[in-house]
Amino acid sequence: MKFIGFLLLFSCCAVLVKAQEKIPSQPQTGKNDTIREYLTVLNGELVPMIVTPEIKIVDVRIFKSQADREAYRRLKYNIYKVLPYAKFAAQRYDKLQRDLATTADRRRQKLMVDTCENQIKDLFKREVENLTISQGEILIKLIDRQTGNTSYEMVKELKGGLKAFMFQSLARIFGHDLKETYDPNEERDMEAILQEAGFYSNQN
């Protein structure tokens, strides 16, 4: 048993020495080299490793017809029209979730929800009610894209199933579906326009 233990110890030492031999020497630095960077081994030498932001390579869009070009232009216009509202809804929803997590008081939580609801209602009365059906549909999809929840799920979570049902029924009258989800594979043009605008999903 002692022999086996000695053999294992000798093997570990040999591996450690061999591993140390493979580690290249540190690169030479000057007195002005004060920026710390990660190092990686390249061709047996230690070289700085810098992590750069993700770079997306896209091709030039080619349209089959002038009608397709016009449809894409209208889609882009509608997305840019509702984008501020989608951002506001997502940010306000995130803030509400953080606020609700700070207290277990049901009355205070209800007050927070009511305050959020009133702010969103004010926004809808001033701006969103004037959106077209197409713009409203895009807004519903963008809310799902950014929050990971459909508009119906958000209302149900915050105000209950009855309110969600009433909101859904009202939305149906205007040709909308609050349960509509966003699929980037099906909405490739929309996704390309959003990424071009720098509007990346929190759920990706």
Coordinates of N, CA and C in Angstrom, one line a residue:
M1 N 0.8 -1.2 0.0 CA 0.0 0.0 0.0 C 0.9 1.3 0.0
K2 N 2.0 1.2 0.8 CA 2.9 2.4 0.8 C 3.5 2.6 -0.5
F3 N 3.8 1.5 -1.2 CA 4.4 1.6 -2.5 C 3.4 2.2 -3.5
I4 N 2.2 1.9 -3.5 CA 1.2 2.4 -4.4 C 1.0 3.9 -4.1
G5 N 0.9 4.3 -2.8 CA 0.8 5.7 -2.4 C 2.0 6.5 -2.9
F6 N 3.2 5.9 -2.8 CA 4.4 6.6 -3.2 C 4.4 6.7 -4.8
L7 N 3.9 5.7 -5.5 CA 3.8 5.7 -6.9 C 2.9 6.8 -7.4
L8 N 1.7 6.9 -6.7 CA 0.7 8.0 -7.1 C 1.3 9.4 -6.8
L9 N 2.0 9.5 -5.7 CA 2.6 10.8 -5.4 C 3.6 11.2 -6.4
F10 N 4.4 10.2 -6.8 CA 5.5 10.5 -7.8 C 4.9 10.8 -9.1
S11 N 3.7 10.2 -9.5 CA 3.1 10.5 -10.8 C 2.5 11.9 -10.8
C12 N 1.9 12.3 -9.7 CA 1.3 13.6 -9.6 C 2.4 14.7 -9.7
C13 N 3.5 14.4 -9.0 CA 4.7 15.4 -9.1 C 5.2 15.5 -10.5
A14 N 5.3 14.3 -11.2 CA 5.8 14.3 -12.5 C 4.9 15.1 -13.5
V15 N 3.5 14.9 -13.3 CA 2.5 15.7 -14.1 C 2.6 17.2 -13.8
L16 N 2.8 17.5 -12.5 CA 2.9 18.9 -12.2 C 4.1 19.6 -12.8
V17 N 5.3 18.9 -12.7 CA 6.5 19.4 -13.3 C 6.3 19.6 -14.8
K18 N 5.7 18.6 -15.5 CA 5.5 18.6 -16.9 C 4.6 19.8 -17.3
A19 N 3.5 20.0 -16.5 CA 2.6 21.1 -16.7 C 3.3 22.4 -16.6
Q20 N 4.1 22.5 -15.6 CA 4.8 23.8 -15.4 C 5.8 24.1 -16.5
E21 N 6.4 23.0 -17.1 CA 7.3 23.2 -18.2 C 6.6 23.7 -19.4
K22 N 5.3 23.4 -19.6 CA 4.5 23.9 -20.7 C 4.1 25.3 -20.7
I23 N 4.1 25.9 -19.4 CA 3.6 27.2 -19.3 C 4.7 28.2 -19.8
P24 N 4.3 29.0 -20.9 CA 5.3 29.9 -21.4 C 5.7 31.0 -20.4
S25 N 6.8 31.7 -20.6 CA 7.2 32.8 -19.8 C 6.3 34.0 -20.0
Q26 N 6.2 34.8 -19.0 CA 5.3 36.0 -19.1 C 5.9 36.9 -20.2
P27 N 5.0 37.6 -21.0 CA 5.5 38.6 -22.0 C 6.1 39.7 -21.3
Q28 N 7.1 40.3 -22.0 CA 7.8 41.4 -21.4 C 7.0 42.7 -21.5
T29 N 7.0 43.5 -20.4 CA 6.2 44.7 -20.4 C 7.1 45.9 -20.1
G30 N 6.6 47.0 -20.6 CA 7.4 48.3 -20.3 C 6.8 49.0 -19.1
K31 N 7.4 50.1 -18.8 CA 6.9 50.9 -17.6 C 5.5 51.5 -17.9
N32 N 5.1 51.7 -19.1 CA 3.8 52.3 -19.4 C 2.7 51.3 -19.7
D33 N 3.1 50.0 -19.6 CA 2.1 48.9 -19.7 C 1.3 48.7 -18.4
T34 N 0.3 49.5 -18.2 CA -0.4 49.4 -16.9 C -1.8 48.8 -17.1
I35 N -2.3 48.6 -18.3 CA -3.6 48.0 -18.5 C -3.6 46.5 -18.3
R36 N -4.4 45.9 -17.4 CA -4.4 44.5 -17.2 C -5.3 43.8 -18.2
E37 N -4.8 42.7 -18.8 CA -5.6 42.0 -19.8 C -5.4 40.5 -19.5
Y38 N -6.4 39.7 -20.0 CA -6.3 38.3 -19.9 C -5.2 37.8 -20.8
L39 N -4.6 36.6 -20.5 CA -3.6 36.0 -21.4 C -4.1 34.7 -21.8
T40 N -3.6 34.3 -23.0 CA -3.9 33.0 -23.6 C -2.7 32.5 -24.3
V41 N -2.6 31.2 -24.4 CA -1.4 30.6 -25.1 C -1.7 30.5 -26.6
L42 N -0.8 31.1 -27.4 CA -0.9 31.0 -28.8 C 0.4 30.6 -29.4
N43 N 0.5 29.4 -30.0 CA 1.7 28.9 -30.6 C 2.9 28.9 -29.6
G44 N 2.5 28.5 -28.4 CA 3.5 28.3 -27.3 C 3.9 29.6 -26.6
E45 N 3.2 30.7 -26.9 CA 3.6 32.0 -26.3 C 2.3 32.6 -25.6
L46 N 2.5 33.3 -24.5 CA 1.5 34.0 -23.9 C 1.2 35.3 -24.6
V47 N 0.0 35.5 -25.0 CA -0.4 36.8 -25.7 C -1.6 37.3 -25.0
P48 N -1.8 38.7 -25.1 CA -3.0 39.3 -24.5 C -4.3 38.8 -25.2
M49 N -5.4 38.6 -24.4 CA -6.6 38.2 -25.0 C -7.7 39.2 -24.6
I50 N -8.2 39.8 -25.7 CA -9.2 40.9 -25.5 C -10.6 40.4 -26.0
V51 N -11.6 40.5 -25.1 CA -12.9 40.1 -25.4 C -13.6 41.3 -26.1
T52 N -14.1 41.2 -27.3 CA -14.7 42.2 -28.1 C -16.2 42.0 -28.1
P53 N -17.0 43.1 -28.2 CA -18.5 42.9 -28.3 C -18.9 42.0 -29.5
E54 N -20.0 41.4 -29.4 CA -20.5 40.6 -30.5 C -20.7 41.4 -31.8
I55 N -20.2 40.8 -32.9 CA -20.4 41.5 -34.2 C -21.3 40.7 -35.1
K56 N -22.4 41.3 -35.5 CA -23.3 40.6 -36.4 C -23.1 41.0 -37.8
I57 N -23.0 40.0 -38.7 CA -22.7 40.2 -40.1 C -24.0 39.9 -40.8
V58 N -24.5 40.9 -41.5 CA -25.8 40.8 -42.2 C -25.6 41.1 -43.7
D59 N -26.4 40.5 -44.5 CA -26.4 40.7 -46.0 C -27.3 41.9 -46.4
V60 N -27.0 42.4 -47.6 CA -27.9 43.5 -48.1 C -29.2 42.9 -48.5
R61 N -30.3 43.5 -48.1 CA -31.6 43.0 -48.4 C -32.0 43.3 -49.8
I62 N -32.4 42.2 -50.5 CA -32.8 42.3 -51.9 C -34.3 42.0 -52.0
F63 N -35.1 42.9 -52.5 CA -36.5 42.7 -52.6 C -36.9 42.1 -54.0
K64 N -37.9 41.3 -53.9 CA -38.4 40.7 -55.1 C -39.2 41.6 -56.0
S65 N -39.8 42.6 -55.4 CA -40.6 43.6 -56.2 C -40.7 44.9 -55.4
Q66 N -41.2 45.9 -56.1 CA -41.4 47.2 -55.5 C -42.5 47.1 -54.3
A67 N -43.4 46.2 -54.5 CA -44.5 46.0 -53.5 C -43.8 45.5 -52.2
D68 N -42.9 44.5 -52.3 CA -42.2 44.0 -51.1 C -41.3 45.1 -50.5
R69 N -40.7 46.0 -51.3 CA -39.9 47.1 -50.7 C -40.8 48.0 -49.9
E70 N -42.0 48.3 -50.5 CA -42.9 49.2 -49.8 C -43.4 48.6 -48.5
A71 N -43.7 47.3 -48.5 CA -44.2 46.6 -47.3 C -43.2 46.6 -46.2
Y72 N -41.9 46.4 -46.6 CA -40.8 46.5 -45.7 C -40.6 47.9 -45.1
R73 N -40.8 48.9 -45.9 CA -40.7 50.3 -45.5 C -41.8 50.6 -44.5
R74 N -43.0 50.1 -44.8 CA -44.1 50.4 -43.8 C -43.9 49.7 -42.5
L75 N -43.4 48.4 -42.6 CA -43.1 47.7 -41.4 C -42.1 48.4 -40.5
K76 N -41.0 48.9 -41.2 CA -40.0 49.7 -40.5 C -40.5 50.9 -39.8
Y77 N -41.4 51.6 -40.5 CA -42.0 52.8 -40.0 C -42.9 52.5 -38.8
N78 N -43.7 51.5 -38.9 CA -44.5 51.1 -37.8 C -43.8 50.6 -36.5
I79 N -42.7 49.9 -36.8 CA -41.8 49.5 -35.6 C -41.2 50.7 -34.9
Y80 N -40.7 51.6 -35.7 CA -40.1 52.8 -35.1 C -41.1 53.6 -34.4
K81 N -42.4 53.5 -34.8 CA -43.5 54.3 -34.2 C -43.8 53.8 -32.8
V82 N -43.8 52.5 -32.7 CA -44.2 51.9 -31.4 C -43.1 51.5 -30.5
L83 N -41.8 51.6 -31.0 CA -40.7 51.2 -30.2 C -40.6 51.9 -28.9
P84 N -40.8 53.2 -28.8 CA -40.7 53.9 -27.5 C -41.7 53.3 -26.5
Y85 N -42.9 53.0 -27.0 CA -43.9 52.4 -26.1 C -43.5 51.1 -25.5
A86 N -43.0 50.2 -26.4 CA -42.5 48.9 -26.0 C -41.4 49.0 -25.0
K87 N -40.5 49.9 -25.2 CA -39.4 50.1 -24.2 C -39.9 50.6 -22.9
F88 N -40.9 51.5 -22.9 CA -41.5 52.0 -21.7 C -42.2 50.9 -20.9
A89 N -43.0 50.1 -21.7 CA -43.7 49.1 -21.0 C -42.8 48.0 -20.4
A90 N -41.7 47.7 -21.1 CA -40.8 46.7 -20.5 C -40.1 47.3 -19.3
Q91 N -39.6 48.5 -19.4 CA -38.9 49.1 -18.3 C -39.8 49.3 -17.0
R92 N -41.1 49.7 -17.3 CA -42.0 49.9 -16.2 C -42.4 48.6 -15.5
Y93 N -42.5 47.5 -16.4 CA -42.8 46.2 -15.8 C -41.7 45.7 -15.0
D94 N -40.4 45.8 -15.4 CA -39.3 45.4 -14.7 C -39.2 46.2 -13.4
K95 N -39.4 47.5 -13.4 CA -39.4 48.3 -12.2 C -40.5 47.8 -11.2
L96 N -41.6 47.5 -11.7 CA -42.7 47.0 -10.8 C -42.3 45.7 -10.2
Q97 N -41.7 44.8 -10.9 CA -41.3 43.5 -10.3 C -40.3 43.7 -9.2
R98 N -39.4 44.7 -9.4 CA -38.4 44.9 -8.4 C -39.0 45.6 -7.2
D99 N -40.0 46.5 -7.4 CA -40.7 47.1 -6.3 C -41.5 46.1 -5.5
L100 N -42.2 45.2 -6.2 CA -43.0 44.3 -5.5 C -42.2 43.3 -4.6
A101 N -40.9 43.1 -5.0 CA -40.1 42.2 -4.3 C -39.5 42.8 -3.0
T102 N -39.7 44.1 -2.8 CA -39.2 44.8 -1.6 C -40.1 44.7 -0.4
T103 N -41.3 44.3 -0.6 CA -42.3 44.3 0.5 C -43.2 43.1 0.3
A104 N -43.7 42.6 1.5 CA -44.7 41.5 1.5 C -46.1 42.1 1.9
D105 N -46.1 43.4 2.1 CA -47.4 44.0 2.5 C -48.3 44.0 1.2
R106 N -49.5 43.3 1.4 CA -50.4 43.2 0.2 C -51.0 44.5 -0.2
R107 N -51.3 45.4 0.8 CA -51.9 46.7 0.5 C -50.9 47.5 -0.3
R108 N -49.6 47.5 0.2 CA -48.6 48.3 -0.5 C -48.3 47.8 -1.9
Q109 N -48.3 46.4 -2.1 CA -48.2 45.8 -3.4 C -49.3 46.2 -4.3
K110 N -50.5 46.2 -3.8 CA -51.7 46.6 -4.6 C -51.5 48.1 -5.1
L111 N -51.0 49.0 -4.1 CA -50.8 50.4 -4.5 C -49.8 50.5 -5.6
M112 N -48.7 49.7 -5.5 CA -47.7 49.7 -6.6 C -48.3 49.3 -7.9
V113 N -49.1 48.3 -7.9 CA -49.7 47.8 -9.2 C -50.6 48.8 -9.7
D114 N -51.5 49.5 -8.9 CA -52.4 50.5 -9.3 C -51.7 51.7 -9.9
T115 N -50.6 52.1 -9.2 CA -49.8 53.2 -9.7 C -49.2 52.9 -11.1
C116 N -48.7 51.7 -11.3 CA -48.1 51.3 -12.6 C -49.2 51.3 -13.6
E117 N -50.4 50.7 -13.3 CA -51.5 50.6 -14.2 C -52.0 52.0 -14.6
N118 N -52.0 53.0 -13.7 CA -52.5 54.3 -14.0 C -51.5 55.0 -15.0
Q119 N -50.2 54.8 -14.8 CA -49.1 55.4 -15.6 C -49.3 54.8 -17.1
I120 N -49.5 53.5 -17.2 CA -49.6 52.9 -18.5 C -50.9 53.4 -19.1
K121 N -52.0 53.5 -18.4 CA -53.3 54.0 -18.9 C -53.1 55.4 -19.5
D122 N -52.4 56.3 -18.7 CA -52.2 57.6 -19.2 C -51.4 57.6 -20.5
L123 N -50.4 56.8 -20.6 CA -49.7 56.7 -21.9 C -50.6 56.2 -23.0
F124 N -51.4 55.2 -22.7 CA -52.3 54.7 -23.8 C -53.3 55.8 -24.2
K125 N -53.8 56.5 -23.2 CA -54.8 57.6 -23.6 C -54.2 58.7 -24.4
R126 N -53.0 59.0 -24.1 CA -52.3 60.1 -24.9 C -51.8 59.7 -26.2
E127 N -51.3 58.4 -26.3 CA -50.6 58.1 -27.5 C -51.1 56.8 -28.2
V128 N -51.2 55.7 -27.4 CA -51.4 54.4 -28.0 C -52.8 54.2 -28.6
E129 N -53.8 54.9 -28.1 CA -55.1 54.8 -28.7 C -55.2 55.2 -30.2
N130 N -54.2 56.1 -30.6 CA -54.2 56.5 -31.9 C -53.4 55.6 -32.9
L131 N -52.9 54.5 -32.4 CA -52.1 53.6 -33.3 C -53.1 52.9 -34.2
T132 N -52.5 52.5 -35.3 CA -53.3 51.7 -36.3 C -53.3 50.2 -35.8
I133 N -54.2 49.4 -36.4 CA -54.3 48.0 -36.0 C -52.9 47.3 -36.2
S134 N -52.2 47.6 -37.3 CA -50.9 47.0 -37.5 C -49.9 47.4 -36.5
Q135 N -49.9 48.7 -36.1 CA -49.0 49.2 -35.1 C -49.3 48.6 -33.7
G136 N -50.6 48.4 -33.4 CA -51.0 47.8 -32.2 C -50.5 46.4 -32.1
E137 N -50.6 45.7 -33.2 CA -50.2 44.3 -33.3 C -48.7 44.2 -33.0
I138 N -47.9 45.1 -33.6 CA -46.5 45.1 -33.5 C -46.1 45.4 -32.0
L139 N -46.8 46.3 -31.4 CA -46.6 46.6 -30.0 C -46.8 45.4 -29.1
I140 N -47.9 44.7 -29.3 CA -48.1 43.5 -28.5 C -47.0 42.5 -28.7
K141 N -46.5 42.3 -29.9 CA -45.4 41.4 -30.1 C -44.1 41.8 -29.4
L142 N -43.9 43.1 -29.5 CA -42.7 43.7 -28.9 C -42.7 43.5 -27.4
I143 N -43.8 43.7 -26.8 CA -43.9 43.5 -25.3 C -43.5 42.1 -25.0
D144 N -44.0 41.1 -25.7 CA -43.7 39.7 -25.4 C -42.2 39.5 -25.7
R145 N -41.7 40.1 -26.7 CA -40.3 39.9 -27.1 C -39.4 40.4 -25.9
Q146 N -39.7 41.6 -25.4 CA -38.8 42.2 -24.4 C -39.0 41.7 -23.0
T147 N -40.2 41.3 -22.6 CA -40.5 40.9 -21.2 C -40.5 39.4 -21.1
G148 N -40.8 38.6 -22.2 CA -40.9 37.2 -22.1 C -42.3 36.8 -21.7
N149 N -43.2 37.8 -21.5 CA -44.6 37.5 -21.2 C -45.5 38.2 -22.2
T150 N -46.6 37.5 -22.5 CA -47.6 38.2 -23.4 C -48.3 39.2 -22.6
S151 N -49.0 40.2 -23.3 CA -49.7 41.2 -22.6 C -50.8 40.6 -21.8
Y152 N -51.4 39.5 -22.2 CA -52.5 38.9 -21.5 C -51.9 38.3 -20.2
E153 N -50.7 37.7 -20.2 CA -50.1 37.1 -19.0 C -49.8 38.2 -18.0
M154 N -49.3 39.3 -18.5 CA -48.9 40.4 -17.6 C -50.2 40.9 -16.9
V155 N -51.3 41.1 -17.6 CA -52.5 41.6 -17.0 C -53.0 40.6 -16.0
K156 N -53.0 39.4 -16.4 CA -53.5 38.3 -15.5 C -52.7 38.2 -14.2
E157 N -51.3 38.4 -14.3 CA -50.5 38.3 -13.2 C -50.7 39.5 -12.2
L158 N -50.9 40.7 -12.8 CA -51.0 41.9 -11.9 C -52.4 42.2 -11.5
K159 N -53.4 41.9 -12.4 CA -54.8 42.3 -12.1 C -55.8 41.1 -11.9
G160 N -55.3 39.9 -12.2 CA -56.2 38.8 -12.1 C -56.8 38.3 -13.4
G161 N -57.4 37.1 -13.4 CA -57.9 36.5 -14.6 C -59.1 37.2 -15.2
L162 N -60.0 37.8 -14.3 CA -61.2 38.5 -14.8 C -60.8 39.7 -15.6
K163 N -59.9 40.5 -15.0 CA -59.4 41.7 -15.8 C -58.7 41.3 -17.1
A164 N -57.9 40.3 -17.0 CA -57.3 39.8 -18.3 C -58.3 39.4 -19.3
F165 N -59.3 38.7 -18.9 CA -60.4 38.3 -19.8 C -61.1 39.6 -20.4
M166 N -61.4 40.6 -19.6 CA -62.0 41.8 -20.1 C -61.1 42.5 -21.0
F167 N -59.9 42.7 -20.7 CA -58.9 43.3 -21.6 C -58.8 42.6 -22.9
Q168 N -58.8 41.3 -22.9 CA -58.7 40.5 -24.1 C -59.9 40.6 -25.0
S169 N -61.1 40.7 -24.3 CA -62.3 40.8 -25.1 C -62.4 42.2 -25.8
L170 N -61.9 43.2 -25.0 CA -61.9 44.6 -25.6 C -60.9 44.7 -26.8
A171 N -59.7 44.0 -26.6 CA -58.7 44.0 -27.6 C -59.2 43.3 -28.9
R172 N -60.0 42.3 -28.7 CA -60.6 41.5 -29.8 C -61.5 42.4 -30.7
I173 N -62.2 43.3 -30.0 CA -63.0 44.2 -30.8 C -62.3 45.1 -31.8
F174 N -61.0 45.5 -31.4 CA -60.2 46.3 -32.2 C -59.2 45.5 -33.1
G175 N -59.5 44.2 -33.1 CA -58.7 43.3 -34.0 C -57.3 42.9 -33.4
H176 N -57.2 42.9 -32.1 CA -55.9 42.5 -31.5 C -56.1 41.3 -30.7
D177 N -55.0 40.6 -30.3 CA -54.9 39.4 -29.5 C -53.8 39.6 -28.5
L178 N -54.2 39.8 -27.2 CA -53.2 40.0 -26.2 C -52.4 38.8 -25.9
K179 N -52.8 37.6 -26.4 CA -52.1 36.4 -26.2 C -51.0 36.2 -27.2
E180 N -50.9 37.1 -28.2 CA -50.0 36.9 -29.3 C -48.6 36.9 -28.8
T181 N -47.8 36.0 -29.3 CA -46.4 35.9 -29.0 C -45.5 36.3 -30.1
Y182 N -44.2 36.4 -29.8 CA -43.2 36.9 -30.8 C -42.2 35.7 -31.0
D183 N -42.1 35.4 -32.3 CA -41.2 34.3 -32.7 C -40.2 35.0 -33.7
P184 N -38.9 35.1 -33.4 CA -38.0 35.8 -34.3 C -37.8 35.0 -35.6
N185 N -38.0 33.7 -35.5 CA -37.8 32.9 -36.8 C -39.0 33.2 -37.8
E186 N -40.2 33.5 -37.2 CA -41.3 33.9 -38.1 C -41.3 35.3 -38.5
E187 N -40.7 36.2 -37.6 CA -40.7 37.6 -37.8 C -39.3 38.1 -38.2
R188 N -38.8 37.5 -39.2 CA -37.4 37.8 -39.5 C -37.1 39.2 -39.9
D189 N -38.1 39.8 -40.7 CA -37.9 41.2 -41.1 C -38.0 42.1 -39.9
M190 N -38.9 41.8 -39.0 CA -39.1 42.6 -37.8 C -37.8 42.5 -36.9
E191 N -37.3 41.3 -36.8 CA -36.1 41.1 -35.9 C -34.9 41.8 -36.5
A192 N -34.8 41.8 -37.8 CA -33.7 42.5 -38.5 C -33.8 44.0 -38.3
I193 N -35.0 44.5 -38.4 CA -35.2 46.0 -38.2 C -34.9 46.4 -36.7
L194 N -35.3 45.5 -35.8 CA -35.1 45.8 -34.4 C -33.6 45.8 -34.0
Q195 N -32.9 44.8 -34.5 CA -31.5 44.7 -34.2 C -30.7 45.8 -34.9
E196 N -31.2 46.2 -36.1 CA -30.5 47.4 -36.7 C -30.7 48.6 -35.9
A197 N -31.8 48.7 -35.2 CA -32.1 49.9 -34.3 C -31.4 49.7 -33.0
G198 N -30.7 48.6 -32.7 CA -30.1 48.4 -31.4 C -31.0 47.9 -30.3
F199 N -32.2 47.4 -30.7 CA -33.2 47.0 -29.7 C -33.1 45.5 -29.5
Y200 N -32.2 45.1 -28.6 CA -32.0 43.7 -28.4 C -32.8 43.2 -27.3
S201 N -33.3 42.0 -27.4 CA -34.3 41.4 -26.4 C -33.6 41.0 -25.1
N202 N -34.2 41.3 -24.0 CA -33.7 40.8 -22.7 C -33.8 39.3 -22.5
Q203 N -34.6 38.7 -23.4 CA -34.8 37.3 -23.3 C -33.9 36.5 -24.1
N204 N -33.1 37.1 -25.0 CA -32.2 36.4 -25.9 C -30.9 36.0 -25.1

